[in-house]
XYZ file of C-alpha atoms in Angstrom:
135
model
C 17.783 -0.479 -0.268
C 21.492 0.183 -0.459
C 24.095 -2.044 1.100
C 25.399 0.821 3.267
C 22.090 1.317 5.052
C 21.719 -2.332 6.086
C 23.166 -3.429 9.379
C 24.631 -6.853 8.755
C 27.609 -8.655 10.152
C 30.612 -8.408 7.911
C 31.648 -11.753 6.510
C 35.162 -11.724 5.103
C 35.703 -12.223 1.395
C 36.821 -15.671 0.323
C 40.486 -15.999 -0.384
C 41.270 -16.933 -3.995
C 44.367 -18.791 -2.774
C 42.907 -20.775 0.088
C 44.781 -23.993 -0.692
C 48.169 -22.464 -1.385
C 50.967 -22.403 1.147
C 53.032 -19.266 0.870
C 56.704 -19.277 1.676
C 58.190 -17.175 4.457
C 59.715 -14.847 1.873
C 56.332 -14.085 0.267
C 54.580 -13.096 3.483
C 57.435 -11.498 5.359
C 58.188 -14.429 7.597
C 54.611 -15.568 8.372
C 53.280 -18.873 7.151
C 49.774 -18.502 5.739
C 47.388 -21.294 4.859
C 43.603 -20.857 4.796
C 41.810 -23.972 5.927
C 39.579 -25.261 3.076
C 36.847 -26.288 5.535
C 36.813 -22.808 7.044
C 36.605 -21.344 3.556
C 33.673 -23.658 2.775
C 31.861 -22.648 5.969
C 32.356 -18.973 5.141
C 30.887 -19.590 1.691
C 27.859 -21.333 3.227
C 27.300 -18.460 5.671
C 27.516 -15.874 2.890
C 25.100 -17.866 0.744
C 22.622 -18.165 3.626
C 22.948 -14.431 4.325
C 22.293 -13.577 0.669
C 19.269 -15.889 0.586
C 17.863 -14.223 3.726
C 18.378 -10.755 2.221
C 16.569 -11.827 -0.965
C 13.703 -13.290 1.077
C 13.496 -10.132 3.198
C 13.320 -7.919 0.107
C 10.663 -10.189 -1.421
C 8.573 -9.918 1.759
C 8.974 -6.124 1.803
C 7.800 -5.956 -1.813
C 4.859 -8.222 -1.043
C 3.956 -6.001 1.927
C 4.063 -2.870 -0.242
C 1.883 -4.537 -2.880
C -0.610 -5.657 -0.226
C -0.771 -2.153 1.273
C -1.312 -0.601 -2.169
C -4.068 -3.131 -2.932
C -5.825 -2.449 0.387
C -5.722 1.293 -0.254
C -7.057 0.812 -3.794
C -9.851 -1.425 -2.491
C -10.817 1.164 0.114
C -10.985 3.856 -2.552
C -13.092 1.665 -4.845
C -15.578 0.537 -2.179
C -16.200 3.971 -0.696
C -19.826 4.909 -1.182
C -21.209 8.214 -0.051
C -24.480 8.011 1.848
C -25.129 11.722 1.674
C -26.841 13.766 -1.021
C -23.500 15.428 -1.715
C -20.760 13.131 -2.979
C -17.790 14.044 -0.800
C -14.526 12.079 -1.051
C -13.575 10.205 2.150
C -10.707 12.545 3.071
C -12.758 15.757 3.062
C -13.628 17.252 6.398
C -17.185 17.641 7.655
C -17.131 21.439 7.298
C -16.613 21.163 3.542
C -19.335 18.530 3.350
C -21.816 20.735 5.235
C -20.921 23.740 3.091
C -21.646 21.786 -0.088
C -24.921 20.421 1.286
C -26.089 23.910 2.245
C -25.054 25.282 -1.127
C -27.296 22.882 -3.110
C -30.303 24.328 -4.942
C -33.492 23.717 -3.008
C -36.270 21.594 -4.518
C -39.643 23.242 -4.653
C -42.190 21.014 -2.969
C -45.708 21.409 -4.295
C -48.454 20.725 -1.777
C -51.612 19.057 -3.003
C -54.469 21.449 -2.432
C -57.268 19.011 -3.303
C -57.860 20.486 -6.763
C -58.049 17.651 -9.356
C -56.426 19.941 -11.972
C -53.230 20.118 -9.855
C -53.160 16.392 -8.971
C -50.793 15.270 -11.805
C -48.409 18.155 -11.157
C -48.288 17.094 -7.512
C -47.648 13.411 -8.393
C -44.832 14.280 -10.870
C -43.223 16.592 -8.312
C -43.526 13.955 -5.581
C -41.905 11.314 -7.801
C -39.074 13.676 -8.758
C -38.329 14.704 -5.168
C -39.102 11.713 -2.986
C -40.049 8.568 -4.832
C -36.575 7.859 -6.282
C -34.666 8.869 -3.148
C -36.546 6.510 -0.816
C -36.666 3.601 -3.261
C -40.312 3.253 -4.271
C -39.270 2.344 -7.819
């Protein structure tokens, strides 16, 4: 974040000559002497302001990292409960279209003939047994 975009109170720069007394000739007739205690207080305020800005930026960074981690966790824990694996951001129309577009399984009905029994069992296991958790 740039310094221009922050709204902070302006704290004046510290004078490099705070303890000097200037003569009237140097300052055009005005006597200038910066109080050392005032200069010290200004330095303390600037230091506190800088520390707060550092802490604020650290908290912003921590917030961004937390948000990114939450989004990554959501993406990793998403599990589709449908036959068609549709990402979480897809709309239901796309999901229905994909489900309708799947090839249909041929279901063999058992007709009572012992010769067709094993074909029926294999077909049943392929279509239903795994999907409802018998194994």
